[in-house]
């Protein structure tokens, strides 16, 4: 017994096929395509946000670089001022110390001169005693 398809069976299979395509389109393909479109839109939106963030990052990086450059310049200026101030202070201290040492040296020289004069006077006052002592020793010889 062989079954020969009849035109009604073929028409029924065709109608079932069309109904199945319609139902699949409505229940599976349209929601799936809608989800894919939504996902593509979300990805595109995220990419635009990333590009906007990249521009913001570049602007912030430039601003940070500018701030760092200004800070370096200010630090160099402060360092130079401190160096000059320390140099001036050191020069003043050196000059003061030189003056102090010069005064001490002059006072020492003056005291040496005074001591020299006292020693000369002391020796002059002792000369007669030395003369007598020398004559007595020469006399013994």
mmCIF file of C-alpha atoms in Angstrom:
data_model
loop_
_atom_site.group_PDB
_atom_site.id
_atom_site.type_symbol
_atom_site.label_atom_id
_atom_site.label_comp_id
_atom_site.label_asym_id
_atom_site.label_seq_id
_atom_site.Cartn_x
_atom_site.Cartn_y
_atom_site.Cartn_z
ATOM 1 C CA UNK A 1 0.000 0.000 0.000
ATOM 2 C CA UNK A 2 1.562 3.112 -1.156
ATOM 3 C CA UNK A 3 0.348 6.504 -0.202
ATOM 4 C CA UNK A 4 0.120 8.933 -2.978
ATOM 5 C CA UNK A 5 -0.113 12.488 -1.851
ATOM 6 C CA UNK A 6 -3.232 14.121 -2.822
ATOM 7 C CA UNK A 7 -3.525 17.773 -3.623
ATOM 8 C CA UNK A 8 -5.475 18.345 -0.410
ATOM 9 C CA UNK A 9 -2.722 16.892 1.722
ATOM 10 C CA UNK A 10 -0.182 18.995 -0.118
ATOM 11 C CA UNK A 11 -2.317 22.086 0.377
ATOM 12 C CA UNK A 12 -2.673 21.239 4.075
ATOM 13 C CA UNK A 13 1.096 20.804 4.461
ATOM 14 C CA UNK A 14 1.616 24.125 2.669
ATOM 15 C CA UNK A 15 -0.865 25.904 4.970
ATOM 16 C CA UNK A 16 0.764 24.341 8.062
ATOM 17 C CA UNK A 17 4.151 25.482 6.741
ATOM 18 C CA UNK A 18 2.873 29.049 6.308
ATOM 19 C CA UNK A 19 1.301 29.042 9.769
ATOM 20 C CA UNK A 20 4.538 27.700 11.217
ATOM 21 C CA UNK A 21 6.601 30.408 9.437
ATOM 22 C CA UNK A 22 4.158 33.061 10.676
ATOM 23 C CA UNK A 23 4.262 31.801 14.264
ATOM 24 C CA UNK A 24 8.051 31.443 14.239
ATOM 25 C CA UNK A 25 8.400 34.947 12.814
ATOM 26 C CA UNK A 26 6.065 36.389 15.441
ATOM 27 C CA UNK A 27 7.278 34.431 18.489
ATOM 28 C CA UNK A 28 10.974 33.865 17.783
ATOM 29 C CA UNK A 29 12.491 35.954 15.016
ATOM 30 C CA UNK A 30 10.933 39.367 15.771
ATOM 31 C CA UNK A 31 11.808 39.285 19.513
ATOM 32 C CA UNK A 32 15.271 37.973 18.689
ATOM 33 C CA UNK A 33 15.831 40.685 16.062
ATOM 34 C CA UNK A 34 14.397 43.301 18.454
ATOM 35 C CA UNK A 35 16.799 42.158 21.189
ATOM 36 C CA UNK A 36 19.727 42.287 18.736
ATOM 37 C CA UNK A 37 18.742 45.803 17.600
ATOM 38 C CA UNK A 38 18.461 46.935 21.230
ATOM 39 C CA UNK A 39 21.832 45.395 22.014
ATOM 40 C CA UNK A 40 23.431 47.098 18.971
ATOM 41 C CA UNK A 41 21.946 50.446 20.044
ATOM 42 C CA UNK A 42 23.264 49.911 23.589
ATOM 43 C CA UNK A 43 26.736 49.057 22.277
ATOM 44 C CA UNK A 44 26.702 52.132 20.037
ATOM 45 C CA UNK A 45 25.633 54.309 22.975
ATOM 46 C CA UNK A 46 28.388 52.819 25.160
ATOM 47 C CA UNK A 47 30.978 53.455 22.430
ATOM 48 C CA UNK A 48 29.870 57.081 22.195
ATOM 49 C CA UNK A 49 30.140 57.334 25.981
ATOM 50 C CA UNK A 50 33.625 55.838 25.856
ATOM 51 C CA UNK A 51 34.687 58.317 23.191
ATOM 52 C CA UNK A 52 33.263 61.145 25.304
ATOM 53 C CA UNK A 53 35.109 59.799 28.337
ATOM 54 C CA UNK A 54 38.315 59.581 26.317
ATOM 55 C CA UNK A 55 37.962 63.253 25.394
ATOM 56 C CA UNK A 56 37.297 64.106 29.053
ATOM 57 C CA UNK A 57 40.318 62.065 30.092
ATOM 58 C CA UNK A 58 42.515 63.905 27.589
ATOM 59 C CA UNK A 59 41.259 67.272 28.864
ATOM 60 C CA UNK A 60 41.832 66.255 32.493
ATOM 61 C CA UNK A 61 45.290 64.897 31.663
ATOM 62 C CA UNK A 62 46.199 68.178 29.967
ATOM 63 C CA UNK A 63 44.899 70.108 32.963
ATOM 64 C CA UNK A 64 46.898 67.887 35.334
ATOM 65 C CA UNK A 65 50.033 68.371 33.211
ATOM 66 C CA UNK A 66 49.516 72.144 33.299
ATOM 67 C CA UNK A 67 49.109 72.075 37.082
ATOM 68 C CA UNK A 68 52.243 69.943 37.464
ATOM 69 C CA UNK A 69 54.217 72.305 35.222
ATOM 70 C CA UNK A 70 53.103 75.315 37.271
ATOM 71 C CA UNK A 71 53.976 73.482 40.475
ATOM 72 C CA UNK A 72 57.452 72.677 39.123
ATOM 73 C CA UNK A 73 57.969 76.321 38.170
ATOM 74 C CA UNK A 74 56.821 77.510 41.582
ATOM 75 C CA UNK A 75 59.047 74.941 43.301
ATOM 76 C CA UNK A 76 62.039 76.106 41.255
ATOM 77 C CA UNK A 77 61.253 79.728 42.134
ATOM 78 C CA UNK A 78 60.938 78.925 45.842
ATOM 79 C CA UNK A 79 64.155 76.898 45.699
ATOM 80 C CA UNK A 80 66.023 79.761 44.030
ATOM 81 C CA UNK A 81 64.691 82.273 46.575
ATOM 82 C CA UNK A 82 65.715 80.009 49.455
ATOM 83 C CA UNK A 83 69.155 79.512 47.899
ATOM 84 C CA UNK A 84 69.661 83.254 47.468
ATOM 85 C CA UNK A 85 68.445 83.935 50.996
ATOM 86 C CA UNK A 86 70.767 81.285 52.438
ATOM 87 C CA UNK A 87 73.634 82.657 50.364
ATOM 88 C CA UNK A 88 73.035 86.199 51.624
ATOM 89 C CA UNK A 89 72.759 84.989 55.213
ATOM 90 C CA UNK A 90 75.992 83.019 54.863
ATOM 91 C CA UNK A 91 77.764 86.024 53.351
ATOM 92 C CA UNK A 92 76.596 88.244 56.232
ATOM 93 C CA UNK A 93 77.778 85.662 58.775
ATOM 94 C CA UNK A 94 81.129 85.301 57.013
ATOM 95 C CA UNK A 95 81.589 89.074 56.922
ATOM 96 C CA UNK A 96 80.657 89.372 60.604
ATOM 97 C CA UNK A 97 83.064 86.574 61.532
ATOM 98 C CA UNK A 98 85.855 88.155 59.479
ATOM 99 C CA UNK A 99 85.288 91.488 61.226
ATOM 100 C CA UNK A 100 85.251 89.785 64.621
ATOM 101 C CA UNK A 101 88.446 87.879 63.838
ATOM 102 C CA UNK A 102 90.097 91.064 62.532
ATOM 103 C CA UNK A 103 89.197 92.875 65.754
ATOM 104 C CA UNK A 104 90.522 89.992 67.855
ATOM 105 C CA UNK A 105 93.697 89.908 65.772
ATOM 106 C CA UNK A 106 94.205 93.657 66.173
ATOM 107 C CA UNK A 107 93.577 93.378 69.932
ATOM 108 C CA UNK A 108 96.073 90.499 70.109
ATOM 109 C CA UNK A 109 98.677 92.488 68.163
ATOM 110 C CA UNK A 110 98.119 95.467 70.489
ATOM 111 C CA UNK A 111 98.484 93.262 73.552
ATOM 112 C CA UNK A 112 101.664 91.767 72.066
ATOM 113 C CA UNK A 113 103.053 95.249 71.502
ATOM 114 C CA UNK A 114 102.177 96.179 75.086
ATOM 115 C CA UNK A 115 103.792 92.997 76.374
ATOM 116 C CA UNK A 116 106.840 93.699 74.253
ATOM 117 C CA UNK A 117 107.146 97.172 75.734
ATOM 118 C CA UNK A 118 106.742 95.811 79.274
ATOM 119 C CA UNK A 119 109.380 93.192 78.629
ATOM 120 C CA UNK A 120 111.750 95.829 77.245
ATOM 121 C CA UNK A 121 111.214 98.011 80.303
ATOM 122 C CA UNK A 122 111.641 95.043 82.578
ATOM 123 C CA UNK A 123 114.846 94.095 80.828
ATOM 124 C CA UNK A 124 116.108 97.709 80.958
ATOM 125 C CA UNK A 125 115.454 97.825 84.659
ATOM 126 C CA UNK A 126 117.315 94.565 85.080
ATOM 127 C CA UNK A 127 120.308 95.655 82.938
ATOM 128 C CA UNK A 128 122.241 97.147 85.872
ATOM 129 C CA UNK A 129 121.760 93.951 87.848
ATOM 130 C CA UNK A 130 122.944 91.883 84.878
ATOM 131 C CA UNK A 131 125.946 94.219 84.473
ATOM 132 C CA UNK A 132 126.950 93.774 88.092
ATOM 133 C CA UNK A 133 126.441 90.056 87.876
ATOM 134 C CA UNK A 134 128.504 89.883 84.709
ATOM 135 C CA UNK A 135 131.306 92.003 86.175
ATOM 136 C CA UNK A 136 131.425 89.869 89.269
ATOM 137 C CA UNK A 137 131.669 86.716 87.221
ATOM 138 C CA UNK A 138 134.310 88.248 84.967
ATOM 139 C CA UNK A 139 136.165 89.330 88.041
ATOM 140 C CA UNK A 140 136.229 85.788 89.357
ATOM 141 C CA UNK A 141 137.726 84.566 86.185
#
